[in-house]
């Protein structure tokens, strides 16, 4: 047998064994660190970026650091054509998807008072944080179903917990956002419905709050590190077959379960 053919067969077999993940909004901050840490665990990463040039710059830096199993992919979660092109690329190159981490999100302008925050601004936030997640998930669901252990992790926030928002003793009780927090609460609700629909398949579908993390997103005001945030996301994404589905995990919950009230 030709050595070139043997190399091709080995490459194909290796690709089939290697898990493949798509992370949206991954060209910086928590998404980028998640891509880095997940790559170090031997997962092939599609590093999603709304702007391909920014994504390729991030991947170039990671390659220089020794992370080779990462590729930039252009995906704007608010653009159906962009999502479709990204899905076709993954399908043509991999044939399946094992892990989808819906990380892309926006905060919107602040403050966000319920009495006067612009409906248009709320809609803009929901387009990315809620409808964008649904659009990406629905587009990639067929590829995920081809995986032996598909995982969907929707990145949420503690500000999406209605229970905690109703508790005056909660440390973030006074942080109320009519657009951002409500979009994450809606995302949490959608995840429960999706997890229930897929419960008889080998899917694990969860929402994961990486905690209040110092990033560009919040002018680096959070106490947590991107390393801790990414590690927490991966911990509750690379789960075994007996792990829960339809759960809400938070890096700000100070007990061993990490489970947040809805």
mmCIF file of C-alpha atoms in Angstrom:
data_model
loop_
_atom_site.group_PDB
_atom_site.id
_atom_site.type_symbol
_atom_site.label_atom_id
_atom_site.label_comp_id
_atom_site.label_asym_id
_atom_site.label_seq_id
_atom_site.Cartn_x
_atom_site.Cartn_y
_atom_site.Cartn_z
ATOM 1 C CA UNK A 1 0.000 0.000 0.000
ATOM 2 C CA UNK A 2 1.237 3.472 -0.860
ATOM 3 C CA UNK A 3 2.721 5.354 2.128
ATOM 4 C CA UNK A 4 0.697 8.387 1.036
ATOM 5 C CA UNK A 5 -2.494 6.344 1.225
ATOM 6 C CA UNK A 6 -1.506 5.033 4.648
ATOM 7 C CA UNK A 7 -0.869 8.578 5.866
ATOM 8 C CA UNK A 8 -4.259 9.617 4.524
ATOM 9 C CA UNK A 9 -6.017 6.755 6.291
ATOM 10 C CA UNK A 10 -4.241 7.509 9.577
ATOM 11 C CA UNK A 11 -5.120 11.200 9.273
ATOM 12 C CA UNK A 12 -8.769 10.301 8.644
ATOM 13 C CA UNK A 13 -8.861 7.925 11.618
ATOM 14 C CA UNK A 14 -7.244 10.524 13.875
ATOM 15 C CA UNK A 15 -9.767 13.137 12.786
ATOM 16 C CA UNK A 16 -12.624 10.742 13.508
ATOM 17 C CA UNK A 17 -11.318 10.087 17.042
ATOM 18 C CA UNK A 18 -10.630 13.735 17.866
ATOM 19 C CA UNK A 19 -13.616 15.602 19.255
ATOM 20 C CA UNK A 20 -14.570 18.784 17.450
ATOM 21 C CA UNK A 21 -15.927 21.916 19.112
ATOM 22 C CA UNK A 22 -17.352 25.202 17.891
ATOM 23 C CA UNK A 23 -17.092 28.157 20.248
ATOM 24 C CA UNK A 24 -18.876 31.336 19.190
ATOM 25 C CA UNK A 25 -17.478 34.731 20.162
ATOM 26 C CA UNK A 26 -14.102 33.134 20.860
ATOM 27 C CA UNK A 27 -11.576 35.622 19.515
ATOM 28 C CA UNK A 28 -11.052 37.215 22.951
ATOM 29 C CA UNK A 29 -11.633 36.984 26.707
ATOM 30 C CA UNK A 30 -13.401 33.916 28.110
ATOM 31 C CA UNK A 31 -14.142 32.435 24.693
ATOM 32 C CA UNK A 32 -10.500 32.633 23.662
ATOM 33 C CA UNK A 33 -9.263 31.109 26.914
ATOM 34 C CA UNK A 34 -11.855 28.326 26.596
ATOM 35 C CA UNK A 35 -10.584 27.575 23.087
ATOM 36 C CA UNK A 36 -7.027 27.480 24.403
ATOM 37 C CA UNK A 37 -7.758 25.162 27.330
ATOM 38 C CA UNK A 38 -10.028 22.877 25.309
ATOM 39 C CA UNK A 39 -7.413 22.627 22.571
ATOM 40 C CA UNK A 40 -4.856 21.572 25.195
ATOM 41 C CA UNK A 41 -7.159 18.644 25.994
ATOM 42 C CA UNK A 42 -6.922 17.392 22.410
ATOM 43 C CA UNK A 43 -10.148 18.827 21.035
ATOM 44 C CA UNK A 44 -10.151 20.355 17.547
ATOM 45 C CA UNK A 45 -11.493 23.885 17.898
ATOM 46 C CA UNK A 46 -13.402 26.047 15.477
ATOM 47 C CA UNK A 47 -12.761 29.461 16.966
ATOM 48 C CA UNK A 48 -15.839 31.454 16.044
ATOM 49 C CA UNK A 49 -15.483 35.159 15.370
ATOM 50 C CA UNK A 50 -17.906 37.643 13.872
ATOM 51 C CA UNK A 51 -14.926 39.217 12.083
ATOM 52 C CA UNK A 52 -12.733 36.583 10.416
ATOM 53 C CA UNK A 53 -9.624 38.761 10.521
ATOM 54 C CA UNK A 54 -9.900 39.082 14.304
ATOM 55 C CA UNK A 55 -10.386 35.352 14.586
ATOM 56 C CA UNK A 56 -7.349 34.595 12.448
ATOM 57 C CA UNK A 57 -5.213 36.968 14.526
ATOM 58 C CA UNK A 58 -6.271 35.119 17.677
ATOM 59 C CA UNK A 59 -5.523 31.748 16.095
ATOM 60 C CA UNK A 60 -2.124 32.955 14.891
ATOM 61 C CA UNK A 61 -1.219 33.890 18.459
ATOM 62 C CA UNK A 62 -2.380 30.522 19.751
ATOM 63 C CA UNK A 63 -0.422 28.705 17.042
ATOM 64 C CA UNK A 64 2.693 30.602 18.097
ATOM 65 C CA UNK A 65 2.047 29.353 21.641
ATOM 66 C CA UNK A 66 1.949 25.770 20.380
ATOM 67 C CA UNK A 67 -1.804 25.216 20.018
ATOM 68 C CA UNK A 68 -2.165 23.742 16.526
ATOM 69 C CA UNK A 69 -5.612 22.113 16.527
ATOM 70 C CA UNK A 70 -7.487 25.430 16.241
ATOM 71 C CA UNK A 71 -9.013 27.078 13.173
ATOM 72 C CA UNK A 72 -10.767 30.428 12.862
ATOM 73 C CA UNK A 73 -14.283 30.376 11.461
ATOM 74 C CA UNK A 74 -16.407 33.379 10.604
ATOM 75 C CA UNK A 75 -19.784 33.273 12.305
ATOM 76 C CA UNK A 76 -22.077 36.163 13.137
ATOM 77 C CA UNK A 77 -24.838 34.685 15.305
ATOM 78 C CA UNK A 78 -27.273 37.388 14.167
ATOM 79 C CA UNK A 79 -26.708 36.645 10.460
ATOM 80 C CA UNK A 80 -28.425 33.506 9.044
ATOM 81 C CA UNK A 81 -26.164 33.435 5.958
ATOM 82 C CA UNK A 82 -23.046 33.574 8.125
ATOM 83 C CA UNK A 83 -24.348 30.747 10.321
ATOM 84 C CA UNK A 84 -25.182 28.629 7.272
ATOM 85 C CA UNK A 85 -21.702 29.106 5.780
ATOM 86 C CA UNK A 86 -20.068 28.151 9.076
ATOM 87 C CA UNK A 87 -22.240 25.054 9.346
ATOM 88 C CA UNK A 88 -21.358 24.008 5.807
ATOM 89 C CA UNK A 89 -17.638 24.423 6.525
ATOM 90 C CA UNK A 90 -17.790 22.233 9.616
ATOM 91 C CA UNK A 91 -19.888 19.630 7.799
ATOM 92 C CA UNK A 92 -17.545 19.500 4.810
ATOM 93 C CA UNK A 93 -14.397 19.301 6.927
ATOM 94 C CA UNK A 94 -15.560 17.161 9.861
ATOM 95 C CA UNK A 95 -18.898 15.599 9.007
ATOM 96 C CA UNK A 96 -20.065 16.083 12.598
ATOM 97 C CA UNK A 97 -19.789 18.332 15.642
ATOM 98 C CA UNK A 98 -19.269 17.057 19.175
ATOM 99 C CA UNK A 99 -19.387 20.247 21.228
ATOM 100 C CA UNK A 100 -21.205 23.532 20.733
ATOM 101 C CA UNK A 101 -20.386 26.315 23.168
ATOM 102 C CA UNK A 102 -22.704 29.270 22.594
ATOM 103 C CA UNK A 103 -20.453 31.924 24.081
ATOM 104 C CA UNK A 104 -21.128 35.003 21.916
ATOM 105 C CA UNK A 105 -22.931 37.690 23.868
ATOM 106 C CA UNK A 106 -23.284 41.430 24.337
ATOM 107 C CA UNK A 107 -24.019 43.563 27.382
ATOM 108 C CA UNK A 108 -25.585 46.555 25.671
ATOM 109 C CA UNK A 109 -25.533 50.116 26.922
ATOM 110 C CA UNK A 110 -25.953 50.786 30.604
ATOM 111 C CA UNK A 111 -27.780 51.617 32.790
ATOM 112 C CA UNK A 112 -30.714 49.439 31.769
ATOM 113 C CA UNK A 113 -33.727 50.600 33.759
ATOM 114 C CA UNK A 114 -36.969 48.775 33.089
ATOM 115 C CA UNK A 115 -38.931 52.025 32.949
ATOM 116 C CA UNK A 116 -37.098 53.708 30.101
ATOM 117 C CA UNK A 117 -34.492 51.428 28.504
ATOM 118 C CA UNK A 118 -34.983 51.496 24.742
ATOM 119 C CA UNK A 119 -37.001 48.628 23.287
ATOM 120 C CA UNK A 120 -34.733 48.723 20.246
ATOM 121 C CA UNK A 121 -31.677 48.239 22.467
ATOM 122 C CA UNK A 122 -33.361 45.357 24.273
ATOM 123 C CA UNK A 123 -34.121 43.766 20.917
ATOM 124 C CA UNK A 124 -30.481 44.162 19.861
ATOM 125 C CA UNK A 125 -29.298 42.403 23.018
ATOM 126 C CA UNK A 126 -31.837 39.594 22.568
ATOM 127 C CA UNK A 127 -30.810 39.175 18.916
ATOM 128 C CA UNK A 128 -27.342 38.066 20.042
ATOM 129 C CA UNK A 129 -27.846 36.580 23.493
ATOM 130 C CA UNK A 130 -31.101 34.711 22.868
ATOM 131 C CA UNK A 131 -32.166 34.457 19.237
ATOM 132 C CA UNK A 132 -28.549 34.088 18.108
ATOM 133 C CA UNK A 133 -28.098 31.055 20.350
ATOM 134 C CA UNK A 134 -31.288 29.495 19.006
ATOM 135 C CA UNK A 135 -30.252 30.134 15.390
ATOM 136 C CA UNK A 136 -26.798 28.580 15.840
ATOM 137 C CA UNK A 137 -28.113 25.634 17.837
ATOM 138 C CA UNK A 138 -30.817 24.781 15.321
ATOM 139 C CA UNK A 139 -28.374 25.090 12.420
ATOM 140 C CA UNK A 140 -25.809 22.713 13.966
ATOM 141 C CA UNK A 141 -28.193 20.249 15.586
ATOM 142 C CA UNK A 142 -27.994 17.694 12.756
ATOM 143 C CA UNK A 143 -24.188 17.664 12.975
ATOM 144 C CA UNK A 144 -24.345 17.275 16.755
ATOM 145 C CA UNK A 145 -26.684 14.309 16.382
ATOM 146 C CA UNK A 146 -23.920 12.525 14.468
ATOM 147 C CA UNK A 147 -21.700 12.644 17.565
ATOM 148 C CA UNK A 148 -21.570 9.783 20.071
ATOM 149 C CA UNK A 149 -21.635 12.255 22.973
ATOM 150 C CA UNK A 150 -22.934 15.651 21.849
ATOM 151 C CA UNK A 151 -22.673 18.566 24.240
ATOM 152 C CA UNK A 152 -24.356 21.981 24.094
ATOM 153 C CA UNK A 153 -23.202 24.563 26.627
ATOM 154 C CA UNK A 154 -25.039 27.870 26.615
ATOM 155 C CA UNK A 155 -23.008 30.527 28.399
ATOM 156 C CA UNK A 156 -25.262 32.466 30.717
ATOM 157 C CA UNK A 157 -24.883 34.770 33.720
ATOM 158 C CA UNK A 158 -25.846 34.807 37.349
ATOM 159 C CA UNK A 159 -27.921 37.835 36.357
ATOM 160 C CA UNK A 160 -30.231 35.399 34.565
ATOM 161 C CA UNK A 161 -31.360 33.807 37.835
ATOM 162 C CA UNK A 162 -34.848 34.988 38.820
ATOM 163 C CA UNK A 163 -34.503 33.334 42.227
ATOM 164 C CA UNK A 164 -31.303 35.192 43.091
ATOM 165 C CA UNK A 165 -32.685 38.464 41.735
ATOM 166 C CA UNK A 166 -35.568 38.090 44.187
ATOM 167 C CA UNK A 167 -33.238 37.617 47.161
ATOM 168 C CA UNK A 168 -32.161 40.929 48.787
ATOM 169 C CA UNK A 169 -29.240 39.129 50.473
ATOM 170 C CA UNK A 170 -27.677 38.125 47.139
ATOM 171 C CA UNK A 171 -24.399 39.992 46.615
ATOM 172 C CA UNK A 172 -25.448 41.135 43.128
ATOM 173 C CA UNK A 173 -29.059 41.918 44.067
ATOM 174 C CA UNK A 174 -28.719 45.589 43.121
ATOM 175 C CA UNK A 175 -27.447 44.877 39.605
ATOM 176 C CA UNK A 176 -30.613 44.881 37.518
ATOM 177 C CA UNK A 177 -30.489 45.003 33.712
ATOM 178 C CA UNK A 178 -33.662 45.209 31.640
ATOM 179 C CA UNK A 179 -31.911 43.882 28.531
ATOM 180 C CA UNK A 180 -28.897 41.772 29.444
ATOM 181 C CA UNK A 181 -30.255 39.951 32.491
ATOM 182 C CA UNK A 182 -33.626 39.284 30.907
ATOM 183 C CA UNK A 183 -31.954 37.904 27.771
ATOM 184 C CA UNK A 184 -30.007 35.447 29.919
ATOM 185 C CA UNK A 185 -33.148 34.458 31.845
ATOM 186 C CA UNK A 186 -34.804 33.736 28.493
ATOM 187 C CA UNK A 187 -31.743 31.723 27.425
ATOM 188 C CA UNK A 188 -31.990 29.686 30.619
ATOM 189 C CA UNK A 189 -35.642 28.922 29.905
ATOM 190 C CA UNK A 190 -34.892 27.915 26.310
ATOM 191 C CA UNK A 191 -32.134 25.584 27.491
ATOM 192 C CA UNK A 192 -34.544 23.765 29.804
ATOM 193 C CA UNK A 193 -36.918 23.187 26.892
ATOM 194 C CA UNK A 194 -34.123 22.043 24.561
ATOM 195 C CA UNK A 195 -32.620 19.693 27.164
ATOM 196 C CA UNK A 196 -36.026 18.114 27.713
ATOM 197 C CA UNK A 197 -36.548 17.618 23.983
ATOM 198 C CA UNK A 198 -33.173 15.885 23.624
ATOM 199 C CA UNK A 199 -33.252 13.929 26.911
ATOM 200 C CA UNK A 200 -33.658 10.536 25.235
ATOM 201 C CA UNK A 201 -30.571 11.113 23.075
ATOM 202 C CA UNK A 202 -26.966 11.178 24.372
ATOM 203 C CA UNK A 203 -27.020 14.993 24.560
ATOM 204 C CA UNK A 204 -26.035 16.996 27.615
ATOM 205 C CA UNK A 205 -27.500 20.493 27.329
ATOM 206 C CA UNK A 206 -26.720 22.945 30.127
ATOM 207 C CA UNK A 207 -26.362 26.629 30.886
ATOM 208 C CA UNK A 208 -23.049 27.646 32.417
ATOM 209 C CA UNK A 209 -22.304 30.907 34.197
ATOM 210 C CA UNK A 210 -18.519 31.468 34.218
ATOM 211 C CA UNK A 211 -18.942 33.922 37.087
ATOM 212 C CA UNK A 212 -18.220 37.610 37.416
ATOM 213 C CA UNK A 213 -14.963 37.667 35.465
ATOM 214 C CA UNK A 214 -12.564 40.505 34.673
ATOM 215 C CA UNK A 215 -12.920 40.990 30.895
ATOM 216 C CA UNK A 216 -13.361 43.725 28.292
ATOM 217 C CA UNK A 217 -17.080 42.966 28.647
ATOM 218 C CA UNK A 218 -17.222 44.698 32.055
ATOM 219 C CA UNK A 219 -14.159 46.975 31.884
ATOM 220 C CA UNK A 220 -12.246 44.319 33.858
ATOM 221 C CA UNK A 221 -14.310 44.980 36.967
ATOM 222 C CA UNK A 222 -14.996 41.350 37.835
ATOM 223 C CA UNK A 223 -13.012 39.538 40.546
ATOM 224 C CA UNK A 224 -12.663 36.257 38.616
ATOM 225 C CA UNK A 225 -9.999 35.307 36.058
ATOM 226 C CA UNK A 226 -10.577 34.147 32.493
ATOM 227 C CA UNK A 227 -8.569 31.031 33.335
ATOM 228 C CA UNK A 228 -10.982 30.090 36.121
ATOM 229 C CA UNK A 229 -13.997 30.941 33.964
ATOM 230 C CA UNK A 230 -12.816 28.799 31.052
ATOM 231 C CA UNK A 231 -11.892 25.909 33.323
ATOM 232 C CA UNK A 232 -15.384 25.983 34.842
ATOM 233 C CA UNK A 233 -17.031 25.968 31.409
ATOM 234 C CA UNK A 234 -14.931 23.012 30.287
ATOM 235 C CA UNK A 235 -15.562 21.097 33.526
ATOM 236 C CA UNK A 236 -19.304 21.195 32.885
ATOM 237 C CA UNK A 237 -18.997 20.604 29.139
ATOM 238 C CA UNK A 238 -16.660 17.590 28.976
ATOM 239 C CA UNK A 239 -19.018 15.491 31.078
ATOM 240 C CA UNK A 240 -19.621 11.746 31.137
ATOM 241 C CA UNK A 241 -22.761 9.909 30.092
ATOM 242 C CA UNK A 242 -24.144 9.922 33.643
ATOM 243 C CA UNK A 243 -23.873 13.689 34.048
ATOM 244 C CA UNK A 244 -27.009 15.841 34.386
ATOM 245 C CA UNK A 245 -28.660 17.623 31.501
ATOM 246 C CA UNK A 246 -30.857 20.696 31.730
ATOM 247 C CA UNK A 247 -28.809 22.092 34.622
ATOM 248 C CA UNK A 248 -27.679 25.604 35.579
ATOM 249 C CA UNK A 249 -24.073 25.804 36.771
ATOM 250 C CA UNK A 250 -22.424 28.929 38.140
ATOM 251 C CA UNK A 251 -18.819 29.635 39.060
ATOM 252 C CA UNK A 252 -20.136 32.118 41.637
ATOM 253 C CA UNK A 253 -21.983 29.452 43.623
ATOM 254 C CA UNK A 254 -19.774 28.664 46.571
ATOM 255 C CA UNK A 255 -20.392 24.970 47.077
ATOM 256 C CA UNK A 256 -19.031 21.817 45.453
ATOM 257 C CA UNK A 257 -22.032 21.312 43.167
ATOM 258 C CA UNK A 258 -21.783 24.700 41.457
ATOM 259 C CA UNK A 259 -25.523 24.468 40.818
ATOM 260 C CA UNK A 260 -27.390 27.784 40.672
ATOM 261 C CA UNK A 261 -31.086 28.299 41.399
ATOM 262 C CA UNK A 262 -33.104 29.280 38.376
#
